[in-house]
JSON list of C-alpha atoms in Angstrom, two decimals:
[
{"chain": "A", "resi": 18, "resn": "UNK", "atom": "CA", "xyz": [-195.51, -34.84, -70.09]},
{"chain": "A", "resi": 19, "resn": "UNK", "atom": "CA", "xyz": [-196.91, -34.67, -73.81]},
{"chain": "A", "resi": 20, "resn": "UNK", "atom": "CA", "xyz": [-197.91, -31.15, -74.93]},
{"chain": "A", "resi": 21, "resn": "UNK", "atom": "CA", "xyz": [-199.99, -29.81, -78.24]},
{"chain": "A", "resi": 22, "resn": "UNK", "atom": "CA", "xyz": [-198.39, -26.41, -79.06]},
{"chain": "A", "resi": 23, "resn": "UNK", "atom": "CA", "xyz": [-201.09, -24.50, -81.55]},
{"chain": "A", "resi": 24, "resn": "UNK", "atom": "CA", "xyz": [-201.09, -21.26, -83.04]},
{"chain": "A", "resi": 25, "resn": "UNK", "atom": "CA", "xyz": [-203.38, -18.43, -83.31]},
{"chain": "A", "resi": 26, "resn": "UNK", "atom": "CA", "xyz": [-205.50, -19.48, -85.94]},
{"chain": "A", "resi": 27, "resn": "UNK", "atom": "CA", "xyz": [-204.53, -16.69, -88.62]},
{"chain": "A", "resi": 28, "resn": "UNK", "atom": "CA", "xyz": [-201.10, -18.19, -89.21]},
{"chain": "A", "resi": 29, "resn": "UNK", "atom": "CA", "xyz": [-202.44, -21.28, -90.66]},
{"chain": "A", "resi": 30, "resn": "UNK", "atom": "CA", "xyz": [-199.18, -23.36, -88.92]},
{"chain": "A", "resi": 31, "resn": "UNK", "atom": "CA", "xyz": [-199.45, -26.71, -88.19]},
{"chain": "A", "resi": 32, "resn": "UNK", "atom": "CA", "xyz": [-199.34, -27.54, -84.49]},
{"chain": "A", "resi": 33, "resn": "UNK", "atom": "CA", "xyz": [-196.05, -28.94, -82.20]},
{"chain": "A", "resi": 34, "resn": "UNK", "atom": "CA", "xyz": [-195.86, -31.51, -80.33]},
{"chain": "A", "resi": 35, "resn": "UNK", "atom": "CA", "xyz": [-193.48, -31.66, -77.61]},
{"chain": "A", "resi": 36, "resn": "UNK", "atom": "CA", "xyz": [-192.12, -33.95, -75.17]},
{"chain": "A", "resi": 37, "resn": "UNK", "atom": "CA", "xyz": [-191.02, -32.60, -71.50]},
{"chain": "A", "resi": 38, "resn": "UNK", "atom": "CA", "xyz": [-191.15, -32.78, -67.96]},
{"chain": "A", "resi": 39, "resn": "UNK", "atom": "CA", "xyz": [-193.68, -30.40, -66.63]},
{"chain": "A", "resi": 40, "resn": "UNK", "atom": "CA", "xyz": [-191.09, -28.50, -64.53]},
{"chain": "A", "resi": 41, "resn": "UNK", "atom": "CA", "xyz": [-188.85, -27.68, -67.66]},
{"chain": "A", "resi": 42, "resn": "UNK", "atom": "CA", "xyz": [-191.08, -25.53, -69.17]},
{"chain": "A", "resi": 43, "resn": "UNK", "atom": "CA", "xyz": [-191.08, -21.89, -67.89]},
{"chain": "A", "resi": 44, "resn": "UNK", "atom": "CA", "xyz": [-192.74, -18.74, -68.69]},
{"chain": "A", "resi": 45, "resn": "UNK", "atom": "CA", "xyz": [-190.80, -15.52, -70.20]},
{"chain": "A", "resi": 46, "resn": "UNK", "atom": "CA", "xyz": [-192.65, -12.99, -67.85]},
{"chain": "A", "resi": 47, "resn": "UNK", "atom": "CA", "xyz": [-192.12, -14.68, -64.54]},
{"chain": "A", "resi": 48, "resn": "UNK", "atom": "CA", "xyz": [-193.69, -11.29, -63.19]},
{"chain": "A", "resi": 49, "resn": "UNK", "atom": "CA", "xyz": [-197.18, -12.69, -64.61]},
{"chain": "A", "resi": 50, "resn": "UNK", "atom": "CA", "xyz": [-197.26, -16.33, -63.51]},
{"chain": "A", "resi": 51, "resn": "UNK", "atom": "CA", "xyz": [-199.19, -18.60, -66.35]},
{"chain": "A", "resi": 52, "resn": "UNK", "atom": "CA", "xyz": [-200.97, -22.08, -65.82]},
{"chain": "A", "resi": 53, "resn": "UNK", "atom": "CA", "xyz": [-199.06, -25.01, -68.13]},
{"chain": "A", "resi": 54, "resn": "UNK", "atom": "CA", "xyz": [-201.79, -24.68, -70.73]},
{"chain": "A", "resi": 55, "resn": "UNK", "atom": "CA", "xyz": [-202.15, -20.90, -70.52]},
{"chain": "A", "resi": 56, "resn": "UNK", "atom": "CA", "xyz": [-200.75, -19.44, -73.66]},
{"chain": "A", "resi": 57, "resn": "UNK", "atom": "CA", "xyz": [-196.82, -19.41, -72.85]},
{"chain": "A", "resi": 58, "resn": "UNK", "atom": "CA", "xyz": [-194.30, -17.27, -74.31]},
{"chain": "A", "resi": 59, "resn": "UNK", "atom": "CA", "xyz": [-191.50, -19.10, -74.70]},
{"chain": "A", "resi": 60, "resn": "UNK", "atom": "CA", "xyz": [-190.41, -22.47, -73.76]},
{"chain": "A", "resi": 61, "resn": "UNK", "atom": "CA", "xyz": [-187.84, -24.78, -72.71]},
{"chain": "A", "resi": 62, "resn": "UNK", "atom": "CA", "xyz": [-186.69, -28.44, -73.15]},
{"chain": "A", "resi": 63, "resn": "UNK", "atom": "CA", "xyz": [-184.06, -30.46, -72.64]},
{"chain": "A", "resi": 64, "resn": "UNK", "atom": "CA", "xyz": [-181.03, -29.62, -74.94]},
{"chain": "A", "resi": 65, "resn": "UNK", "atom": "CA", "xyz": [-179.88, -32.92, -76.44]},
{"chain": "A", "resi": 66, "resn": "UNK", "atom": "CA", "xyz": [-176.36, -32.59, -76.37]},
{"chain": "A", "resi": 67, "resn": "UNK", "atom": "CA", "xyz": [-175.95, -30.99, -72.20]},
{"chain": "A", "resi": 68, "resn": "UNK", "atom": "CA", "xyz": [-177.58, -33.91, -69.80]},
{"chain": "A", "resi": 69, "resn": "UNK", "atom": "CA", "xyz": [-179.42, -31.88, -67.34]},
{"chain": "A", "resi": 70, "resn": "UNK", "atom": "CA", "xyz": [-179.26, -28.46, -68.82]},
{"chain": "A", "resi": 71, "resn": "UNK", "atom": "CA", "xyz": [-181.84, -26.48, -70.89]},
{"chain": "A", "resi": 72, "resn": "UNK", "atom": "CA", "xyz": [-181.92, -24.62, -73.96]},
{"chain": "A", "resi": 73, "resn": "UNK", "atom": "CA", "xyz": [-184.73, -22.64, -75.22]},
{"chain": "A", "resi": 74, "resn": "UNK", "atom": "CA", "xyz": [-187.39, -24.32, -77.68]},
{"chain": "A", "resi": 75, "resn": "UNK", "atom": "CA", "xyz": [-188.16, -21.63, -80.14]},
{"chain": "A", "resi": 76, "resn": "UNK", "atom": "CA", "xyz": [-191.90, -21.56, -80.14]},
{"chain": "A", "resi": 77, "resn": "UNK", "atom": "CA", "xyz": [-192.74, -17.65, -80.96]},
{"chain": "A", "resi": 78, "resn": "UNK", "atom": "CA", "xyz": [-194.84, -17.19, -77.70]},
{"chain": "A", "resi": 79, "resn": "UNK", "atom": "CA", "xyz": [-196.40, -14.15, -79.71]},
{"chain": "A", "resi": 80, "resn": "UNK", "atom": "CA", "xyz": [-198.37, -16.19, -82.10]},
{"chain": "A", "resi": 81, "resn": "UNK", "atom": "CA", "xyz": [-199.26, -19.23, -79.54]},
{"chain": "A", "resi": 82, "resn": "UNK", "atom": "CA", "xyz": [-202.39, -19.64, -79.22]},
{"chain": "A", "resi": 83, "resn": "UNK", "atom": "CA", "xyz": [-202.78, -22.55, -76.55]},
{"chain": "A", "resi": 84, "resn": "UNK", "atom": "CA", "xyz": [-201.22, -25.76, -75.21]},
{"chain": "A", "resi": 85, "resn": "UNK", "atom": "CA", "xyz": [-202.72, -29.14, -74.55]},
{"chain": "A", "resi": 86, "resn": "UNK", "atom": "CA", "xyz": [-201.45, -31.69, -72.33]},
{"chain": "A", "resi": 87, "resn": "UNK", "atom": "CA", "xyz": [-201.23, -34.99, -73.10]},
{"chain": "A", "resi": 88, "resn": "UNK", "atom": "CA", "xyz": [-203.25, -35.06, -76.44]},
{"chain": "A", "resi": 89, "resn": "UNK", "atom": "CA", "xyz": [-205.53, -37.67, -78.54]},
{"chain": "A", "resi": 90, "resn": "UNK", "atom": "CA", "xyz": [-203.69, -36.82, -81.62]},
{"chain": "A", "resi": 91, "resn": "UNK", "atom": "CA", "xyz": [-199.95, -37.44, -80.43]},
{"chain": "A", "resi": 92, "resn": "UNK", "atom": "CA", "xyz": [-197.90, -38.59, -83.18]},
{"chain": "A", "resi": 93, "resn": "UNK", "atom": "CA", "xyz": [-196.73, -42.47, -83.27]},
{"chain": "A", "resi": 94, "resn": "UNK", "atom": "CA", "xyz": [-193.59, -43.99, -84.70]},
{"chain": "A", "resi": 95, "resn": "UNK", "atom": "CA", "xyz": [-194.96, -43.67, -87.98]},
{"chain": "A", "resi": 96, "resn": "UNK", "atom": "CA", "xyz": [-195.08, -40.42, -88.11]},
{"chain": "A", "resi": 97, "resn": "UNK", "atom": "CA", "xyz": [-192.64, -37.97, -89.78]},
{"chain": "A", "resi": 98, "resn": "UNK", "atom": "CA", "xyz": [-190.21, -36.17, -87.18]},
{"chain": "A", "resi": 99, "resn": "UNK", "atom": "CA", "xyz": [-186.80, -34.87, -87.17]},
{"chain": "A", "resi": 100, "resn": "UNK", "atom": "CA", "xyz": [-184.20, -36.07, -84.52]},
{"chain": "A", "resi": 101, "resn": "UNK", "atom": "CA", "xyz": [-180.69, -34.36, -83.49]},
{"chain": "A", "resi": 102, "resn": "UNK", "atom": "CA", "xyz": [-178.14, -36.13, -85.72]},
{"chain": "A", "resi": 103, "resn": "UNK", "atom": "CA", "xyz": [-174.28, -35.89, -83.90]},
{"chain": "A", "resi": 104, "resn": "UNK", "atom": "CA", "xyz": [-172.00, -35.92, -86.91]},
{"chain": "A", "resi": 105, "resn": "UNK", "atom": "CA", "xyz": [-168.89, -34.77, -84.19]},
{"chain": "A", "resi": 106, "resn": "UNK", "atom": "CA", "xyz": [-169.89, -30.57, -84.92]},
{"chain": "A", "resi": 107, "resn": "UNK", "atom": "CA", "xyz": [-172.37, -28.37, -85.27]},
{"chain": "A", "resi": 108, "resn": "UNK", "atom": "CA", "xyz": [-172.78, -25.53, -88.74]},
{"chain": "A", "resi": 109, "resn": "UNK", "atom": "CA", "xyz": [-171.69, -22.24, -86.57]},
{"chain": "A", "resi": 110, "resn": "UNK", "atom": "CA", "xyz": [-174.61, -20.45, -85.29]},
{"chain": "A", "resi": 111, "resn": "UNK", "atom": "CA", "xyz": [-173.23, -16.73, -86.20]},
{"chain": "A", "resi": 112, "resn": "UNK", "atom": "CA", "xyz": [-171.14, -18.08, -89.02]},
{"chain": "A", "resi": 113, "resn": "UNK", "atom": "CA", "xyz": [-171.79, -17.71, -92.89]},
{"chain": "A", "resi": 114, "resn": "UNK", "atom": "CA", "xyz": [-173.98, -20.03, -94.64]},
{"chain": "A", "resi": 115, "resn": "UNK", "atom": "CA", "xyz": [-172.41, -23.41, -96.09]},
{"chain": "A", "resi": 116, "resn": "UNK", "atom": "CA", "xyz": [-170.67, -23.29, -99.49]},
{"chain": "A", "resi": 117, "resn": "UNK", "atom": "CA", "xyz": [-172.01, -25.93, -101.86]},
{"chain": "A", "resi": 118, "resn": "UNK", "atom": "CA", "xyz": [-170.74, -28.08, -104.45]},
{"chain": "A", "resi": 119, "resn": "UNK", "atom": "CA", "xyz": [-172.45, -30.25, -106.73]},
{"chain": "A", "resi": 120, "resn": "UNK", "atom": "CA", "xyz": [-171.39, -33.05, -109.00]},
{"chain": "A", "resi": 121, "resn": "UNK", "atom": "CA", "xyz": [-173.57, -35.61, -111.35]},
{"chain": "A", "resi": 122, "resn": "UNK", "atom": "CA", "xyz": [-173.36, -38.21, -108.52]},
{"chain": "A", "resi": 123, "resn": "UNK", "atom": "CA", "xyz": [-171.90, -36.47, -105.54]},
{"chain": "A", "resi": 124, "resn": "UNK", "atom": "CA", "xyz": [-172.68, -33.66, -103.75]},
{"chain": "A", "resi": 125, "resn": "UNK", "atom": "CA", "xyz": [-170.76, -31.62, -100.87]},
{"chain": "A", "resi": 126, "resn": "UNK", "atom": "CA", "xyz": [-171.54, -28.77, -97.82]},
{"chain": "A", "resi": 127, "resn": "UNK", "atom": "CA", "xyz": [-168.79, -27.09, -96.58]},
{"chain": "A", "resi": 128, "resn": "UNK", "atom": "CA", "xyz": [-169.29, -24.68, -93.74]},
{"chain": "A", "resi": 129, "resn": "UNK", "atom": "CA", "xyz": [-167.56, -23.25, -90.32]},
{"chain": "A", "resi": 130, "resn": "UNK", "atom": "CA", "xyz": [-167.89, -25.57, -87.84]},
{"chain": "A", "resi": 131, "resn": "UNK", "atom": "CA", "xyz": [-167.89, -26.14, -83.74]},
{"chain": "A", "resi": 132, "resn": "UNK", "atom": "CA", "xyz": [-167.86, -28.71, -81.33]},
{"chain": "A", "resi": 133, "resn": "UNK", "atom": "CA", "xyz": [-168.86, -29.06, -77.89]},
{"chain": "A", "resi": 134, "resn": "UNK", "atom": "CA", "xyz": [-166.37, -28.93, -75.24]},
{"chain": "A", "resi": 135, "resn": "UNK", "atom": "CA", "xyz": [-167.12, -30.91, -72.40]},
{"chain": "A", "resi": 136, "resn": "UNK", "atom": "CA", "xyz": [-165.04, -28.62, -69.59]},
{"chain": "A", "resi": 137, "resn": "UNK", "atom": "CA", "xyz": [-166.12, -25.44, -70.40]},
{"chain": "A", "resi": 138, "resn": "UNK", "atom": "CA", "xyz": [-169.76, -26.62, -71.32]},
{"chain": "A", "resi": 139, "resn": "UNK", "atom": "CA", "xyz": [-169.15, -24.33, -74.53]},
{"chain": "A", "resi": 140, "resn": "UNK", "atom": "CA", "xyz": [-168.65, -24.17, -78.03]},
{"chain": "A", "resi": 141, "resn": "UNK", "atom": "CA", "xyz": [-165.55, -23.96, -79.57]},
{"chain": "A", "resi": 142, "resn": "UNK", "atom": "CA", "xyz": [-164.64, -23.07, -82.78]},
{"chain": "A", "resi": 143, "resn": "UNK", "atom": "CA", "xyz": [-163.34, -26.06, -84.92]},
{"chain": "A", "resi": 144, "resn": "UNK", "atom": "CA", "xyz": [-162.51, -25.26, -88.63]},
{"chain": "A", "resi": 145, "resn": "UNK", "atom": "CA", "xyz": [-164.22, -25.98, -91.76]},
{"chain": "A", "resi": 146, "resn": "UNK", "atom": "CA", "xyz": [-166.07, -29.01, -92.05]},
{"chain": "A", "resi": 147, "resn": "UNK", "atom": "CA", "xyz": [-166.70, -31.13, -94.93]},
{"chain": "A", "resi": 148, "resn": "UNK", "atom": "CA", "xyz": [-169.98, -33.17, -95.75]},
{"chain": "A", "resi": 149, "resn": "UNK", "atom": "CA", "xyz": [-170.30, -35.66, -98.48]},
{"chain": "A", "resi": 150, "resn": "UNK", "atom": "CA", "xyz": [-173.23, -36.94, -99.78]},
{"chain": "A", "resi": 151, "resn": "UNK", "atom": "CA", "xyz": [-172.25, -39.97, -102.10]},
{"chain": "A", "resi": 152, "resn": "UNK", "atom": "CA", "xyz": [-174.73, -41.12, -104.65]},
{"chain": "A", "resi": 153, "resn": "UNK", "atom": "CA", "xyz": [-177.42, -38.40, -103.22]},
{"chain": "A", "resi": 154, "resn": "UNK", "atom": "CA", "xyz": [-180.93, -38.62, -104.53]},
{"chain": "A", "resi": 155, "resn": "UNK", "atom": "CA", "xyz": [-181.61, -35.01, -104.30]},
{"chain": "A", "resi": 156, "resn": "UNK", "atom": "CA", "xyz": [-180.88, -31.73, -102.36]},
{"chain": "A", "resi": 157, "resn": "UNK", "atom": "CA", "xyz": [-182.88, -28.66, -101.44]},
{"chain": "A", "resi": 158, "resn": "UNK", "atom": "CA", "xyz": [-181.01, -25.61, -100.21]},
{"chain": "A", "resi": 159, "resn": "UNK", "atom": "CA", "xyz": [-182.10, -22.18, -100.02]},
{"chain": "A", "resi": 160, "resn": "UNK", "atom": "CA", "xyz": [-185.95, -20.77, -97.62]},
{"chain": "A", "resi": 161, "resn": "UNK", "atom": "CA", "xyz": [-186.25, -20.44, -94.70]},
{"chain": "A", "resi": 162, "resn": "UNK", "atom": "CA", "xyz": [-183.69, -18.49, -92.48]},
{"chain": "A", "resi": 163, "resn": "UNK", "atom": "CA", "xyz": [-183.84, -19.09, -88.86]},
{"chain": "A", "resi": 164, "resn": "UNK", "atom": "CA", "xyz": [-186.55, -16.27, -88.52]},
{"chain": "A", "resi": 165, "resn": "UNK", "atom": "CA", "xyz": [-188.98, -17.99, -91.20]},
{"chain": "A", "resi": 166, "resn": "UNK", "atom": "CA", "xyz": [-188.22, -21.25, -89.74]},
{"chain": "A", "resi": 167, "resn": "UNK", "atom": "CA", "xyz": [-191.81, -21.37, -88.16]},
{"chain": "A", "resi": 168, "resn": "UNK", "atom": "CA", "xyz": [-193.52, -22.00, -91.58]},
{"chain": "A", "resi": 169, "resn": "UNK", "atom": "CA", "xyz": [-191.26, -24.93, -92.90]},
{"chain": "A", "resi": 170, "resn": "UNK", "atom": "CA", "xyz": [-193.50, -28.08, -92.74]},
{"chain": "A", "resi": 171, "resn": "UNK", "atom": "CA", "xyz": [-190.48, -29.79, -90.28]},
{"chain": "A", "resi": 172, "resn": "UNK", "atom": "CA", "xyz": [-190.94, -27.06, -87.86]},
{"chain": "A", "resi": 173, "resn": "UNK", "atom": "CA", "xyz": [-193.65, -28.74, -85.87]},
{"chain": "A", "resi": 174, "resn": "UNK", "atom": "CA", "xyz": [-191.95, -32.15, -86.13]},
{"chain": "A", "resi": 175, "resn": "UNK", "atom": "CA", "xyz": [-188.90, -31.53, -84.26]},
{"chain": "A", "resi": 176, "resn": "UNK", "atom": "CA", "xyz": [-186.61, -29.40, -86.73]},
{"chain": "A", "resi": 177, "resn": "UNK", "atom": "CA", "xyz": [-186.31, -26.57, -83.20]},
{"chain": "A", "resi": 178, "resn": "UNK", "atom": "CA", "xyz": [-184.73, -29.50, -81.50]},
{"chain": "A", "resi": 179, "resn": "UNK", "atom": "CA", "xyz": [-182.00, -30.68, -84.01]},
{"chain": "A", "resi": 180, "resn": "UNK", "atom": "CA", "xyz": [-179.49, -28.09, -82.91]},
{"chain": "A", "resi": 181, "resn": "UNK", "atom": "CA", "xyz": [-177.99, -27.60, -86.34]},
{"chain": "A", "resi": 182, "resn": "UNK", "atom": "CA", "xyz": [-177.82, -30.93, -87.46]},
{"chain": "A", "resi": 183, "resn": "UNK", "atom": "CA", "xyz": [-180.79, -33.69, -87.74]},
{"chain": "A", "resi": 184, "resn": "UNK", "atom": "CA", "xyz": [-182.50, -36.71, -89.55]},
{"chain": "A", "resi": 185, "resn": "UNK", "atom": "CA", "xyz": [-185.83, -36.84, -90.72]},
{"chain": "A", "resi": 186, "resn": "UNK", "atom": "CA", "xyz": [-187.53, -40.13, -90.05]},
{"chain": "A", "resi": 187, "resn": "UNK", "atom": "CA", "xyz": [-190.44, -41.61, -92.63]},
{"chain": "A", "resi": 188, "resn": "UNK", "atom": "CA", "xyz": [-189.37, -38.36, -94.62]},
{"chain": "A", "resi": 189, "resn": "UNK", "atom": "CA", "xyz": [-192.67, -37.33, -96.66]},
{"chain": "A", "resi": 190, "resn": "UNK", "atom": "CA", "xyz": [-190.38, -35.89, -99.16]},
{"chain": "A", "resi": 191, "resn": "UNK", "atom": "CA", "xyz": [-188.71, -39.58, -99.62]},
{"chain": "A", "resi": 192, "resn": "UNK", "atom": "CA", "xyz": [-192.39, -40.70, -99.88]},
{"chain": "A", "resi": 193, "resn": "UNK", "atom": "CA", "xyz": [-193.18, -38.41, -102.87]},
{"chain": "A", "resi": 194, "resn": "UNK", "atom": "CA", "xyz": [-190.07, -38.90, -104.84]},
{"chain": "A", "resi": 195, "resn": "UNK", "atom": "CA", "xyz": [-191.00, -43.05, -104.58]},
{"chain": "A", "resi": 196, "resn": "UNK", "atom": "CA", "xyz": [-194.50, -42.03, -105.71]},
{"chain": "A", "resi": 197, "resn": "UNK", "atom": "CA", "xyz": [-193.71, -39.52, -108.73]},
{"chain": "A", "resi": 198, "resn": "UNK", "atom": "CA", "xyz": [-190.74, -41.92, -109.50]},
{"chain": "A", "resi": 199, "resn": "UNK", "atom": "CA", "xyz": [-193.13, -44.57, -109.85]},
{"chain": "A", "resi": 200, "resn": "UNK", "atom": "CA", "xyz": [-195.10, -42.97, -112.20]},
{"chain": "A", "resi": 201, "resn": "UNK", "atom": "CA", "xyz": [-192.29, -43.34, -115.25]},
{"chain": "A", "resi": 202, "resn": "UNK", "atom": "CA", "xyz": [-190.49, -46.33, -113.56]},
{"chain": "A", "resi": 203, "resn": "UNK", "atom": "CA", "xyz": [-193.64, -48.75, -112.19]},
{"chain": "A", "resi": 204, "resn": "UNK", "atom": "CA", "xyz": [-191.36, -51.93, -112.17]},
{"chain": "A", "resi": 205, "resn": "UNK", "atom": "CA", "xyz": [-188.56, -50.47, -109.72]},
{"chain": "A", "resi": 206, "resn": "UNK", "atom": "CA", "xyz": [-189.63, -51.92, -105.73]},
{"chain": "A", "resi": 207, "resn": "UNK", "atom": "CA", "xyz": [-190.19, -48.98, -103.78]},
{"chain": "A", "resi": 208, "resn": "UNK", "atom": "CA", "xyz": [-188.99, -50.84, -100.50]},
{"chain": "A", "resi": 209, "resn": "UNK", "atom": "CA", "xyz": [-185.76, -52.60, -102.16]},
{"chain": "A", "resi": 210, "resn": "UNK", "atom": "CA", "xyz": [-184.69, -49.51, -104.45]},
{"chain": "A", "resi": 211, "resn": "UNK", "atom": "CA", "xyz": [-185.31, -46.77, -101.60]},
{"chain": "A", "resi": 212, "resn": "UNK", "atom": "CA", "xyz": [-184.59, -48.54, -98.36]},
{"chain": "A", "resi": 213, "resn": "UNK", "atom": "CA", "xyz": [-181.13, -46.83, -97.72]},
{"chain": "A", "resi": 214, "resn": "UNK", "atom": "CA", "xyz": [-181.62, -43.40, -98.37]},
{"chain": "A", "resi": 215, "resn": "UNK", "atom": "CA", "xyz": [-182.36, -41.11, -95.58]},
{"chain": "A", "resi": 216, "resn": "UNK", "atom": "CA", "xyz": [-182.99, -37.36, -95.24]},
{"chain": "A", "resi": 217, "resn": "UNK", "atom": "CA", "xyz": [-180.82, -34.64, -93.89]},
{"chain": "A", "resi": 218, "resn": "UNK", "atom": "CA", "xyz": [-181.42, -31.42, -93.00]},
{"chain": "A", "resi": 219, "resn": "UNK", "atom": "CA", "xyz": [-178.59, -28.65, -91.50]},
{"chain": "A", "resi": 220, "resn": "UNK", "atom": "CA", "xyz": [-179.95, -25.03, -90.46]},
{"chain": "A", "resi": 221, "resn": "UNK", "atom": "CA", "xyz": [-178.33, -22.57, -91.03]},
{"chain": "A", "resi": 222, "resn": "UNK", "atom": "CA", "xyz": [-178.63, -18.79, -90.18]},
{"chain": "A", "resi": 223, "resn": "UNK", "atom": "CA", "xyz": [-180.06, -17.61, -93.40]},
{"chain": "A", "resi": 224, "resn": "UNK", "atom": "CA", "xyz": [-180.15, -20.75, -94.79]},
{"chain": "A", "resi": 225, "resn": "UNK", "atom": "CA", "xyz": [-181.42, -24.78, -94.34]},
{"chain": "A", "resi": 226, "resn": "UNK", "atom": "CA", "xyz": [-179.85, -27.32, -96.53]},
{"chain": "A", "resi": 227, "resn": "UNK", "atom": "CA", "xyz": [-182.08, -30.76, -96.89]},
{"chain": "A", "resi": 228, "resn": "UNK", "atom": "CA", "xyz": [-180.36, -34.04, -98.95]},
{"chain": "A", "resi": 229, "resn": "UNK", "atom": "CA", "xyz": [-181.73, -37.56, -99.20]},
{"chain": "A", "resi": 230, "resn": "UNK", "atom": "CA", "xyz": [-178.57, -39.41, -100.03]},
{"chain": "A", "resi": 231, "resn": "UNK", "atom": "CA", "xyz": [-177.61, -43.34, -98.31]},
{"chain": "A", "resi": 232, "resn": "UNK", "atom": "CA", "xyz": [-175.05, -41.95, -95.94]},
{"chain": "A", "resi": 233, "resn": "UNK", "atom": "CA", "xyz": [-172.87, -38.81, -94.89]},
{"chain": "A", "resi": 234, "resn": "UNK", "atom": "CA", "xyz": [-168.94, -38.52, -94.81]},
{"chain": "A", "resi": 235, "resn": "UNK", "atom": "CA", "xyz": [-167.61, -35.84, -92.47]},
{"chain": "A", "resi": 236, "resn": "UNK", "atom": "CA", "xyz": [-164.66, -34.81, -92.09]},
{"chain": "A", "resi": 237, "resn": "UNK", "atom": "CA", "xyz": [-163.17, -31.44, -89.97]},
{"chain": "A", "resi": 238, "resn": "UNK", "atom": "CA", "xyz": [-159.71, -29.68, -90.89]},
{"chain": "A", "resi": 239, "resn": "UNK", "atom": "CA", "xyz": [-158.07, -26.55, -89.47]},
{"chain": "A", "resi": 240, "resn": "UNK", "atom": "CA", "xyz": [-158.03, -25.05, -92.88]},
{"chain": "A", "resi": 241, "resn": "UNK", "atom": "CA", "xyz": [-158.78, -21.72, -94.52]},
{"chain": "A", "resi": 242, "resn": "UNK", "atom": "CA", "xyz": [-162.42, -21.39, -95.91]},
{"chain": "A", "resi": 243, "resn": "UNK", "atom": "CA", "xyz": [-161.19, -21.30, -99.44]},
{"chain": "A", "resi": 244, "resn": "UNK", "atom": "CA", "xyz": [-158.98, -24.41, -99.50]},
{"chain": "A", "resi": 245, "resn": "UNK", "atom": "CA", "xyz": [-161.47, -26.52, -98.28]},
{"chain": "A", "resi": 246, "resn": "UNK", "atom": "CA", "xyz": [-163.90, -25.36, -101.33]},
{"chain": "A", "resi": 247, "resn": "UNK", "atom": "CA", "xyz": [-160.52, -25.97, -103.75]},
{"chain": "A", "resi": 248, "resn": "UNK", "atom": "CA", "xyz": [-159.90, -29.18, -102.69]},
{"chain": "A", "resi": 249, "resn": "UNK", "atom": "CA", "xyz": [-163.52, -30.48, -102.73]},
{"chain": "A", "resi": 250, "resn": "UNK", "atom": "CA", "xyz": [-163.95, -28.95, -105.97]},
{"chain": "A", "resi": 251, "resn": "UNK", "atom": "CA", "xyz": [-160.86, -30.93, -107.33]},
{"chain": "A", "resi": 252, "resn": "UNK", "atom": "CA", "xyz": [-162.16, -33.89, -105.37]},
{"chain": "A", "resi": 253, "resn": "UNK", "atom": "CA", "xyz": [-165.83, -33.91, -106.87]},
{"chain": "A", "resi": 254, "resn": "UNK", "atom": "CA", "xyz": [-164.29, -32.94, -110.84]}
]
């Protein structure tokens, strides 16, 4: 089932839309049993990395106002939405922020990692990991932590779901740089000149980290925290 997710009107949030079957959703307060478009607390969806397990979809059930199934308005293919993006780990979820580096051309997260192991159906520490972003077009790092996440404009378009680590499809920010780009450089072909780059976004705890660059290298090393950041350093100079 399709559901419309909107918030008391005094927040002034865009709504969610989310896609589930009717029997994964479930209330917080069993003890007061809710209809599916009764004002939920909290709510749950498929987890995109465990088949057949749930995880919780963040929705603030204090500031819900109401759900509608199946509504006019659903987004289409068109539409800007962020989708879980497996680069092999996951930034760790009670870890420090990433460390980043910056160069004229190249750019660089480095951050604890984990990855999913399959027996256990757990999390296991993996070691630093190293992003590159090769002949990025910009980078945005810094608001909102995990608890402000609800007013970041990706919120309602799937940034709850990405579990770390996602891609943001017809990226509005991508669509303004073209525009304002245009403005000093009218000649360049918006659809030739910008067709490669795509948009990435990694949460953080008190951080999330957003880059439109053409591709990502990743690569994971057992490794103190402070080597890694040497040897990028040396590798981006």
């Amino acid at each position: 089932m399709r559901f419309k997710i909107t918030y008391k009107p005094d927040l002034a949030l865009p709504p969610v839309f989310v896609e589930a079957a009717r029997g994964e959703f479930h209330s917080a307060q069993p003890s007061r049993p809710k209809s599916a478009t009764d004002g939920w607390w909290v709510f749950i969806d498929r987890h995109p990395l465990l088949p057949g397990e749930v995880s919780v979809f963040r929705a603030f059930g204090d500031h819900v106002h109401r759900m509608e199934e199946d509504p006019p308005d659903w987004p289409d293919e068109r539409s800007e939405r962020v989708v879980p993006l497996d680069i092999g780990c996951r930034p760790l979820l009670s870890g420090p922020d990433g460390f980043l580096l910056q160069g004229e051309t190249h750019a660089a997260l480095i951050f604890l990692c984990s990855r999913f192991n399959a027996t256990t159906r757990m999390y296991d520490d993996a070691g630093v990991a190293t992003v590159f972003f090769r002949h990025y077009l910009a980078t945005c790092y810094g608001w909102p932590n995990d608890e402000a996440l609800i007013g970041h404009p990706l919120y309602p378009k799937g940034l709850v779901r990405a579990d770390g680590v996602g891609e943001v499809h017809n990226s509005e920010w991508l669509k303004t740089l073209r525009i304002r780009n245009g403005l000093s450089f009218p000649r360049l072909e918006p659809a030739r000149e910008y067709a490669s780059i795509r948009h990435f976004v990694f949460e953080f705890k008190e951080h999330l980290f957003e880059c439109l660059a053409p591709s990502i290298e990743v690569a994971v090393r057992p490794e103190p925290f402070e080597d890694a950041v040497a040897r990028v350093r040396t590798e981006l100079d």
